[in-house]
Coordinates of C-alpha atoms in Angstrom, one line a residue:
X3 CA 100.3 60.5 27.4
X4 CA 99.0 56.7 26.4
X5 CA 100.5 53.4 26.4
X6 CA 101.0 51.5 23.0
X7 CA 99.4 49.1 23.9
X8 CA 96.7 51.1 24.7
X9 CA 96.7 53.0 21.1
X10 CA 96.6 49.8 20.4
X11 CA 93.0 49.4 17.9
X12 CA 91.7 46.3 18.5
X13 CA 89.4 45.1 15.2
X14 CA 86.6 43.0 16.7
X15 CA 84.5 40.3 14.0
X16 CA 81.7 42.4 13.2
X17 CA 79.8 40.0 12.7
X18 CA 80.3 38.5 16.0
X19 CA 77.0 40.3 17.6
X20 CA 74.8 39.4 15.1
X21 CA 76.8 35.4 15.5
X22 CA 76.1 35.8 19.3
X23 CA 72.0 37.1 19.3
X24 CA 71.9 33.8 16.4
X25 CA 73.5 31.3 19.7
X26 CA 71.4 32.4 21.7
X27 CA 68.1 31.8 20.5
X28 CA 68.7 29.8 19.4
X29 CA 69.6 28.2 23.1
X30 CA 66.3 30.0 24.6
X31 CA 64.4 27.0 21.8
X32 CA 66.8 24.6 21.8
X33 CA 62.9 22.5 22.0
X34 CA 61.9 24.3 19.4
X35 CA 58.9 22.6 17.8
X36 CA 57.5 22.8 14.2
X37 CA 54.4 21.2 15.2
X38 CA 53.9 24.1 17.4
X39 CA 55.2 26.5 15.2
X40 CA 52.4 26.2 12.2
X41 CA 49.9 26.6 14.6
X42 CA 50.5 30.4 14.6
X43 CA 48.4 32.3 12.4
X44 CA 50.7 34.6 11.4
X45 CA 53.3 32.7 10.6
X46 CA 53.0 31.6 6.5
X47 CA 53.2 35.6 6.2
X48 CA 56.3 35.5 8.1
X49 CA 57.9 33.3 6.1
X50 CA 56.9 34.0 2.7
X51 CA 57.9 35.8 -0.9
X52 CA 55.7 36.3 -3.9
X53 CA 57.5 37.0 -6.6
X54 CA 55.1 37.3 -9.4
X55 CA 54.1 34.0 -10.8
X56 CA 56.4 32.3 -7.3
X57 CA 55.5 31.5 -4.0
X58 CA 58.2 30.8 -2.2
X59 CA 57.3 29.5 1.3
X60 CA 59.7 28.7 4.7
X61 CA 57.4 27.7 6.8
X62 CA 58.1 24.7 7.4
X63 CA 61.6 26.1 8.5
X64 CA 63.6 25.7 11.7
X65 CA 62.8 29.5 12.4
X66 CA 61.0 31.7 13.3
X67 CA 60.8 36.4 12.0
X68 CA 63.3 36.2 14.6
X69 CA 66.0 35.0 14.1
X70 CA 65.4 34.9 10.5
X71 CA 65.6 38.7 10.6
X72 CA 69.4 37.5 12.7
X73 CA 70.2 35.8 10.3
X74 CA 69.8 38.7 6.4
X75 CA 71.0 41.0 9.7
X76 CA 74.6 38.7 9.3
X77 CA 74.2 38.3 5.7
X78 CA 74.2 41.7 5.3
X79 CA 77.3 42.2 7.3
X80 CA 79.1 39.6 5.8
X81 CA 79.3 41.9 2.5
X82 CA 76.4 39.4 0.5
X83 CA 74.5 42.5 -1.1
X84 CA 78.4 44.3 -2.1
X85 CA 79.3 40.6 -3.5
X86 CA 76.2 40.8 -6.4
X87 CA 77.2 44.5 -6.7
X88 CA 80.0 43.6 -7.7
X89 CA 79.1 40.1 -9.1
X90 CA 77.2 42.4 -12.0
X91 CA 79.6 45.1 -12.1
X92 CA 82.3 42.2 -14.0
X93 CA 84.6 42.4 -10.9
X94 CA 87.0 39.5 -10.9
X95 CA 85.3 38.0 -8.1
X96 CA 86.3 34.6 -9.4
X97 CA 89.6 35.0 -7.3
X98 CA 91.5 31.6 -8.0
X99 CA 91.3 32.2 -11.9
X100 CA 90.9 36.2 -11.0
X101 CA 87.6 36.8 -13.3
X102 CA 84.5 38.0 -13.8
X103 CA 82.1 35.8 -13.3
X104 CA 79.8 36.7 -16.2
X105 CA 76.6 35.1 -16.3
X106 CA 74.2 38.1 -15.4
X107 CA 75.0 39.5 -18.4
X108 CA 73.8 37.2 -20.2
X109 CA 70.3 38.2 -19.8
X110 CA 70.4 41.7 -18.8
X111 CA 68.7 42.6 -21.8
X112 CA 68.3 45.6 -21.3
X113 CA 71.4 46.8 -20.2
X114 CA 71.1 48.3 -17.0
X115 CA 71.8 45.7 -15.4
X116 CA 75.3 44.2 -15.0
X117 CA 78.9 45.3 -16.4
X118 CA 77.4 46.9 -20.1
X119 CA 80.3 45.4 -22.4
X120 CA 79.6 42.6 -21.5
X121 CA 75.9 42.5 -21.9
X122 CA 76.3 43.9 -25.8
X123 CA 78.6 41.0 -26.1
X124 CA 76.3 39.0 -25.1
X125 CA 73.9 40.0 -26.7
X126 CA 75.8 40.0 -30.4
X127 CA 77.0 36.2 -29.4
X128 CA 73.4 35.0 -29.5
X129 CA 72.5 37.3 -32.5
X130 CA 74.7 35.3 -34.0
X131 CA 72.9 32.1 -33.0
X132 CA 69.7 33.0 -33.6
X133 CA 71.0 34.1 -36.8
X134 CA 72.5 30.7 -37.8
X135 CA 69.7 29.0 -36.2
X136 CA 67.0 31.2 -38.5
X137 CA 69.6 29.6 -41.1
X138 CA 69.4 25.9 -40.8
X139 CA 65.8 26.2 -39.5
X140 CA 64.9 27.9 -43.4
X141 CA 66.8 25.3 -45.5
X142 CA 69.2 28.2 -46.4
X143 CA 72.2 26.9 -44.5
X144 CA 71.6 22.5 -45.7
X145 CA 73.5 19.9 -44.7
X146 CA 76.5 19.7 -46.8
X147 CA 74.5 16.9 -50.0
X148 CA 71.7 19.3 -49.4
X149 CA 69.2 17.9 -47.3
X150 CA 66.7 20.6 -44.9
X151 CA 68.4 20.2 -41.9
X152 CA 65.8 18.8 -38.9
X153 CA 68.1 16.7 -36.2
X154 CA 70.4 18.2 -33.8
X155 CA 72.9 16.1 -31.8
X156 CA 74.2 18.3 -28.7
X157 CA 77.8 16.5 -27.6
X158 CA 78.5 18.4 -24.0
X159 CA 79.0 17.1 -20.7
X160 CA 78.3 19.0 -17.9
X161 CA 78.0 22.1 -17.5
X162 CA 77.8 22.0 -21.4
X163 CA 74.5 19.4 -21.7
X164 CA 72.9 19.2 -17.3
X165 CA 71.4 22.8 -18.7
X166 CA 70.3 22.4 -22.1
X167 CA 69.1 18.7 -21.5
X168 CA 67.5 19.3 -18.8
X169 CA 65.7 21.6 -19.8
X170 CA 63.9 20.9 -23.2
X171 CA 63.4 17.3 -21.5
X172 CA 61.2 20.0 -19.0
X173 CA 59.3 22.1 -21.4
X174 CA 58.3 19.1 -24.3
X175 CA 55.1 20.6 -24.6
X176 CA 56.2 23.8 -26.2
X177 CA 58.4 22.8 -28.9
X178 CA 58.2 24.3 -31.9
X179 CA 58.7 21.0 -33.6
X180 CA 61.3 22.5 -36.3
X181 CA 64.0 19.6 -35.0
X182 CA 64.6 17.1 -32.9
X183 CA 67.0 17.9 -30.0
X184 CA 69.5 14.6 -29.1
X185 CA 72.3 15.1 -26.0
X186 CA 74.8 12.8 -25.9
X187 CA 77.0 12.9 -23.1
X188 CA 78.4 10.1 -21.4
X189 CA 82.1 9.2 -22.8
X190 CA 81.0 5.0 -23.0
X191 CA 80.3 5.4 -26.5
X192 CA 76.8 3.8 -25.8
X193 CA 74.6 6.5 -26.1
X194 CA 75.9 7.2 -29.7
X195 CA 75.7 3.9 -30.2
X196 CA 71.9 3.6 -30.3
X197 CA 71.3 6.5 -30.9
X198 CA 73.8 6.9 -34.9
X199 CA 71.3 3.9 -36.3
X200 CA 68.0 6.2 -36.1
X201 CA 69.4 9.9 -37.3
X202 CA 69.6 10.6 -40.8
X203 CA 72.7 11.8 -41.1
X204 CA 71.5 13.4 -44.1
X205 CA 69.5 16.2 -42.0
X206 CA 71.4 15.9 -38.8
X207 CA 74.1 19.0 -37.3
X208 CA 76.1 17.7 -34.1
X209 CA 76.4 20.2 -32.2
X210 CA 79.9 20.6 -30.0
X211 CA 79.4 22.8 -27.7
X212 CA 82.4 22.0 -25.0
X213 CA 83.8 25.8 -23.2
X214 CA 88.1 24.7 -24.3
X215 CA 87.5 22.4 -27.1
X216 CA 89.8 19.9 -25.3
X217 CA 87.2 18.2 -23.4
X218 CA 88.6 14.2 -22.9
X219 CA 84.6 12.8 -22.5
X220 CA 83.1 15.5 -25.4
X221 CA 85.6 14.3 -28.1
X222 CA 86.1 10.8 -27.6
X223 CA 81.7 10.8 -28.8
X224 CA 83.1 13.5 -31.9
X225 CA 85.5 10.9 -33.0
X226 CA 83.1 7.8 -33.1
X227 CA 80.3 10.1 -34.7
X228 CA 83.3 11.2 -37.6
X229 CA 84.1 8.0 -38.1
X230 CA 80.3 6.2 -38.1
X231 CA 80.4 9.6 -40.7
X232 CA 83.5 8.1 -42.7
X233 CA 82.2 4.4 -42.5
X234 CA 78.8 6.0 -44.4
X235 CA 80.9 7.0 -46.5
X236 CA 81.5 11.2 -45.9
X237 CA 83.7 12.8 -46.9
X238 CA 86.4 14.8 -45.2
X239 CA 85.2 17.8 -46.5
X240 CA 81.5 17.3 -46.0
X241 CA 82.0 16.2 -42.1
X242 CA 83.4 18.9 -41.6
X243 CA 79.8 19.9 -42.9
X244 CA 78.2 19.4 -40.2
X245 CA 79.5 19.7 -36.9
X246 CA 78.6 22.9 -34.9
X247 CA 81.2 24.1 -32.2
X248 CA 80.5 26.0 -28.9
X249 CA 83.1 27.2 -27.8
X250 CA 84.5 30.1 -25.6
X251 CA 87.7 29.4 -27.2
X252 CA 87.6 29.9 -31.0
X253 CA 90.9 29.1 -32.3
X254 CA 90.7 25.6 -30.8
X255 CA 87.9 25.4 -32.4
X256 CA 89.6 27.0 -35.8
X257 CA 92.4 24.8 -35.3
X258 CA 90.5 21.8 -35.3
X259 CA 88.4 22.4 -38.7
X260 CA 85.1 23.9 -37.4
X261 CA 84.4 26.5 -40.6
X262 CA 84.3 29.7 -39.4
X263 CA 80.2 30.3 -40.7
X264 CA 79.2 26.8 -38.0
X265 CA 81.4 28.6 -34.7
X266 CA 79.6 29.5 -32.2
X267 CA 81.8 31.6 -28.9
X268 CA 80.3 32.8 -25.2
X269 CA 82.6 34.6 -23.2
X270 CA 85.5 33.1 -21.3
X271 CA 83.7 34.8 -17.5
X272 CA 81.0 32.0 -18.3
X273 CA 81.5 29.0 -16.2
X274 CA 79.7 26.0 -17.7
X275 CA 77.5 25.6 -14.6
X276 CA 76.1 28.7 -15.5
X277 CA 76.3 29.3 -19.1
X278 CA 72.5 27.4 -20.2
X279 CA 71.8 31.5 -20.8
X280 CA 74.1 31.5 -23.8
X281 CA 75.7 30.2 -26.1
X282 CA 75.6 27.2 -24.8
X283 CA 72.1 26.6 -24.5
X284 CA 71.3 26.8 -28.6
X285 CA 69.5 23.2 -27.7
X286 CA 67.1 24.5 -25.6
X287 CA 67.1 27.4 -28.6
X288 CA 66.0 25.1 -31.5
X289 CA 63.9 23.5 -29.2
X290 CA 61.7 26.4 -28.4
X291 CA 62.5 29.1 -31.2
X292 CA 63.2 32.7 -31.0
X293 CA 60.3 33.8 -28.8
X294 CA 60.2 30.7 -26.1
X295 CA 64.6 31.5 -25.8
X296 CA 63.5 34.7 -24.5
X297 CA 60.7 33.8 -22.5
X298 CA 63.1 31.9 -20.7
X299 CA 65.4 34.5 -20.8
X300 CA 63.3 37.5 -19.2
X301 CA 62.2 34.5 -16.5
X302 CA 65.7 34.8 -15.9
X303 CA 66.3 38.5 -15.8
X304 CA 63.7 38.5 -13.5
X305 CA 65.0 37.0 -10.2
X306 CA 68.0 38.7 -11.2
X307 CA 66.1 42.1 -11.1
X308 CA 64.6 40.7 -7.4
X309 CA 67.3 39.7 -6.1
X310 CA 69.7 42.8 -7.0
X311 CA 66.7 45.1 -6.3
X312 CA 65.7 43.2 -2.7
X313 CA 69.2 41.2 -1.0
X314 CA 68.8 39.9 2.0
X315 CA 64.8 40.1 1.6
X316 CA 65.4 38.3 -1.5
X317 CA 64.4 34.8 -2.4
X318 CA 67.5 33.9 -3.2
X319 CA 69.4 35.0 0.4
X320 CA 66.4 33.6 2.4
X321 CA 67.4 29.9 0.5
X322 CA 70.9 30.2 1.6
X323 CA 70.3 32.0 4.8
X324 CA 68.8 29.0 5.6
X325 CA 70.5 26.3 3.6
X326 CA 73.3 28.4 5.9
X327 CA 72.0 28.3 9.3
X328 CA 71.2 24.8 9.2
X329 CA 74.6 23.5 8.2
X330 CA 75.8 25.7 10.7
X331 CA 74.3 24.7 13.6
X332 CA 71.2 22.7 12.8
X333 CA 74.2 19.8 11.5
X334 CA 71.9 19.5 8.5
X335 CA 74.0 17.7 6.1
X336 CA 72.1 16.9 2.1
X337 CA 69.7 18.9 0.6
X338 CA 67.0 16.3 -1.1
X339 CA 65.1 17.9 -3.9
X340 CA 62.3 17.0 -5.2
X341 CA 59.8 18.0 -8.5
X342 CA 56.5 17.6 -7.9
X343 CA 56.1 17.2 -11.8
X344 CA 57.2 13.9 -14.3
X345 CA 59.3 16.8 -16.9
X346 CA 61.4 18.4 -14.1
X347 CA 62.8 14.5 -13.7
X348 CA 66.7 16.1 -14.5
X349 CA 66.2 19.0 -12.0
X350 CA 67.9 16.9 -9.4
X351 CA 70.6 16.6 -11.8
X352 CA 70.9 19.5 -13.0
X353 CA 71.1 21.0 -8.7
X354 CA 73.2 18.4 -8.0
X355 CA 76.1 19.7 -10.5
X356 CA 75.3 24.2 -10.0
X357 CA 75.1 23.4 -6.4
X358 CA 78.0 20.8 -5.1
X359 CA 80.6 21.2 -8.0
X360 CA 80.1 24.3 -7.1
X361 CA 80.5 24.0 -3.4
X362 CA 82.3 21.5 -2.9
X363 CA 85.7 23.1 -1.4
X364 CA 87.5 21.5 1.7
X365 CA 89.3 25.6 2.1
X366 CA 88.6 28.8 2.3
X367 CA 89.4 31.4 0.1
X368 CA 92.7 32.8 2.4
X369 CA 93.5 29.4 2.4
X370 CA 92.3 27.8 5.8
X371 CA 90.8 24.1 6.1
X372 CA 86.3 23.9 6.6
X373 CA 83.8 23.0 8.4
X374 CA 81.5 22.9 6.7
X375 CA 80.7 23.9 3.2
X376 CA 77.9 22.5 0.3
X377 CA 75.6 20.1 1.3
X378 CA 75.6 16.7 -0.7
X379 CA 72.6 17.7 -2.7
X380 CA 70.4 15.5 -4.4
X381 CA 66.6 15.1 -5.3
X382 CA 64.0 12.8 -8.1
X383 CA 60.4 13.5 -9.0
X384 CA 58.8 13.9 -5.5
X385 CA 55.7 10.7 -6.5
X386 CA 58.6 8.3 -6.9
X387 CA 61.2 9.7 -3.9
X388 CA 58.0 9.0 -1.3
X389 CA 58.6 5.8 -2.9
X390 CA 61.9 5.3 -2.2
X391 CA 64.4 7.3 -0.8
X392 CA 62.0 9.3 1.2
X393 CA 61.8 6.9 4.3
X394 CA 65.7 7.7 5.7
X395 CA 64.3 12.0 5.3
X396 CA 61.2 10.6 7.4
X397 CA 62.6 8.2 10.2
X398 CA 66.2 8.4 9.1
X399 CA 69.3 9.3 11.7
X400 CA 71.4 10.8 9.0
X401 CA 69.7 14.8 9.5
X402 CA 68.2 16.3 5.6
X403 CA 65.7 19.5 4.0
X404 CA 64.3 19.4 1.3
X405 CA 63.1 21.5 -1.7
X406 CA 59.5 21.3 -2.7
X407 CA 58.8 22.2 -6.7
X408 CA 54.9 22.6 -7.3
X409 CA 52.9 23.9 -9.6
X410 CA 49.3 24.8 -9.3
X411 CA 48.1 24.7 -13.0
X412 CA 49.2 21.2 -15.0
X413 CA 47.3 21.8 -18.2
X414 CA 48.4 18.0 -19.5
X415 CA 47.6 16.4 -17.1
X416 CA 43.2 14.5 -15.8
X417 CA 42.5 16.8 -13.2
X418 CA 42.0 13.5 -10.4
X419 CA 45.8 13.2 -11.4
X420 CA 46.7 16.9 -10.6
X421 CA 45.0 16.9 -7.6
X422 CA 46.6 13.9 -6.2
X423 CA 50.1 15.0 -7.1
X424 CA 49.1 17.7 -4.9
X425 CA 47.9 16.5 -2.3
X426 CA 51.4 14.2 -1.6
X427 CA 53.3 16.3 -2.2
X428 CA 51.9 18.6 0.2
X429 CA 51.5 15.7 3.0
X430 CA 55.4 14.5 2.7
X431 CA 56.3 18.2 3.8
X432 CA 53.6 17.9 6.0
X433 CA 55.0 14.7 7.7
X434 CA 58.5 15.8 7.6
X435 CA 56.9 19.6 9.6
X436 CA 55.6 18.2 12.3
X437 CA 56.2 14.2 12.3
X438 CA 53.6 11.1 14.3
X439 CA 54.4 10.2 17.3
X440 CA 53.6 7.9 20.1
X441 CA 50.8 8.7 21.3
X442 CA 49.6 9.2 17.6
X443 CA 50.1 6.2 16.8
X444 CA 48.8 4.7 20.0
X445 CA 46.2 6.0 19.7
X446 CA 45.6 5.1 15.8
X447 CA 46.9 1.2 16.5
X448 CA 46.0 0.7 20.2
X449 CA 46.3 -3.8 19.5
X450 CA 49.6 -3.2 18.5
X451 CA 52.7 -3.8 21.2
X452 CA 54.8 -1.1 22.0
X453 CA 57.8 -2.2 19.8
X454 CA 55.7 -2.3 17.0
X455 CA 54.1 1.0 17.5
X456 CA 58.1 2.3 18.1
X457 CA 58.3 1.6 14.8
X458 CA 56.3 4.4 13.4
X459 CA 56.7 7.2 15.2
X460 CA 58.3 10.3 12.8
X461 CA 61.1 12.4 14.3
X462 CA 59.8 15.5 13.0
X463 CA 61.0 19.4 12.4
X464 CA 63.0 17.4 9.5
X465 CA 63.2 21.7 7.5
X466 CA 61.3 21.8 4.6
X467 CA 60.6 24.6 1.4
X468 CA 57.7 25.0 -1.4
X469 CA 58.2 26.3 -4.2
X470 CA 54.7 27.0 -5.7
X471 CA 54.8 28.4 -9.3
X472 CA 51.0 28.9 -11.6
X473 CA 52.8 26.7 -14.1
X474 CA 55.9 25.3 -16.3
X475 CA 57.2 27.3 -18.3
X476 CA 59.7 29.0 -20.0
X477 CA 59.8 32.5 -18.1
X478 CA 59.1 30.3 -14.8
X479 CA 61.7 27.4 -15.5
X480 CA 64.4 30.7 -15.9
X481 CA 63.6 31.5 -12.4
X482 CA 63.8 28.7 -11.0
X483 CA 67.0 28.1 -12.0
X484 CA 68.5 31.6 -12.1
X485 CA 66.9 31.7 -7.6
X486 CA 69.1 28.3 -7.7
X487 CA 71.6 30.1 -8.8
X488 CA 71.9 33.2 -7.4
X489 CA 71.8 31.2 -4.0
X490 CA 74.5 29.4 -4.6
X491 CA 76.8 32.2 -5.4
X492 CA 75.3 33.3 -1.7
X493 CA 76.2 30.3 -0.4
X494 CA 79.9 30.1 -1.9
X495 CA 80.0 33.9 -0.2
X496 CA 78.6 32.3 3.3
X497 CA 81.3 30.2 3.4
X498 CA 83.5 31.4 2.1
X499 CA 84.4 29.5 -0.8
X500 CA 84.9 30.4 -4.3
X501 CA 81.5 29.0 -6.4
X502 CA 83.4 29.8 -9.3
X503 CA 86.1 27.1 -10.1
X504 CA 86.3 23.0 -10.4
X505 CA 90.0 21.7 -9.3
X506 CA 88.6 18.5 -8.1
X507 CA 87.4 17.8 -11.5
X508 CA 90.3 19.6 -12.7
X509 CA 92.2 17.0 -11.4
X510 CA 90.3 13.8 -12.5
X511 CA 90.8 15.0 -16.0
X512 CA 94.6 15.8 -16.0
X513 CA 94.6 11.7 -14.0
X514 CA 91.9 10.7 -16.4
X515 CA 94.8 11.6 -19.5
X516 CA 97.5 9.4 -17.7
X517 CA 96.0 6.4 -17.7
X518 CA 94.8 6.8 -21.4
X519 CA 97.4 5.4 -22.6
X520 CA 98.2 2.2 -20.0
X521 CA 94.2 1.2 -21.5
X522 CA 94.8 0.8 -24.8
X523 CA 95.3 -2.9 -25.4
X524 CA 98.8 -4.1 -25.7
X525 CA 100.0 -1.4 -23.9
X526 CA 103.6 -1.6 -22.8
X527 CA 104.2 -3.2 -19.9
X528 CA 106.3 -0.5 -18.2
X529 CA 103.4 1.8 -17.9
X530 CA 101.7 -0.4 -16.6
X531 CA 104.4 -1.7 -13.6
X532 CA 105.0 2.4 -12.8
X533 CA 101.7 2.6 -12.1
X534 CA 100.7 2.3 -8.1
X535 CA 101.6 -1.6 -7.0
X536 CA 96.6 -1.5 -6.1
X537 CA 96.6 0.3 -10.1
X538 CA 98.2 -2.6 -11.8
X539 CA 96.6 -5.7 -10.0
X540 CA 93.3 -3.4 -11.2
X541 CA 95.0 -3.3 -14.3
X542 CA 96.4 -6.7 -15.0
X543 CA 92.4 -7.9 -13.9
X544 CA 90.8 -5.4 -16.5
X545 CA 93.2 -6.6 -19.7
X546 CA 92.7 -10.1 -18.8
X547 CA 89.1 -9.8 -18.9
X548 CA 89.9 -8.6 -21.8
X549 CA 91.7 -11.3 -23.2
X550 CA 89.1 -13.4 -22.4
X551 CA 86.7 -11.9 -23.3
X552 CA 88.0 -12.5 -27.0
X553 CA 89.0 -15.6 -27.2
X554 CA 85.9 -16.7 -26.2

């Protein structure tokens, strides 16, 4: 008869063997050199993936085909393919809020990939947006005084601003010229101070983009616009006809006074930073027109289909697994986004929110403290970045990785400038990978002292990837966004965090609401004295500066 101890089943982590293989590979390749690895003629074929107009090249990452195989096996063991299926099916993958994450349904155009009910509802919402835009474009829906609308001002912040602002800027050449689209996000009023005197109110609609329809930043800007219209002689009824509401809460829009025919909805299961394909993307739909916006969605859908069919061999999964490995095993702490195209100037800022708001968590799904979560993300247009912060990437002591984004065809760029742009992008990636040795410095600068030459040494071995598209257009921009959305969600699974909440952001909002009364002119001293001593001191100085400004 077996003892109780002998009968006990021992649960072994199914990932242990694969993690050991990854650790063994790293130990055996402790002196891994990208310079040496890149001399292998098979390396590019082993570490690249083509998806239509996109060529993804990971040959400058500190892995080889063997290690990438281990990483893909690890991703499968960690349940990444099942997680993708659960998300697409509409299961409650947003565990802290106990609801689905339905952003795939927004571009499930044939209702084959995602939760069919959500896909059908997304289609209804999208058609409602197109119908309203058609009425505005054709002059059937005018301003309160009968004038045709030609200017749209989007008032939003975070996910209700960054995606559309980035995409409209990126696709400037693809406008239908039906509307001038402006964006207002900062609550300090400076953008409105510059914009409002320049627009014709009779010809303008303001889009209030807010998932909850309660965002403090947004509604401070809305009130400033309403006040401007009042001061310009508009009645309250006329003002209401110049505001469109875009929200997941129709009741909140009605309470605020948005007419039913000027309300656009999207599902509450759509996270703000994943919402560009929803009605939150109305500024982009107005800019591109119906056909262009559908091309944008088709680009996103193509990546959705790719990641669902190819699993761990897809581009987003490969990107996520490499970023996880770089963070956990190589100590990389930052991801630098380097688009070599001026139209993508806002794209790094968009990714800063997408990744850092999704992955910036301190505890796991089971509540345990984490040693690793998301990387710091920053970036700029590559041709500007290489003359500023890229010095730190080349010779600094911080461990970073980089994504280079390139376009083979740049129709509005002179060929000489195109060639120079692409040459610099490839040169930066090559220099980061291969570095510059003391021997090379001695060869190239023989008259310099040893100390002088030491300042020229680049350690190299900085991992990077290249995403090469044929050209920038609505389809390829949709693909680019979807790639990073999927990568972010898969990274969350690898780091064991929920990518669909943002409790840190919510805390900041709650604290701000308590502080607003303390900042009002003539605030009750008791409110100030109720703050901690450091905040009290700062408040006293702030109020004193205001009073001195009024007296001067």
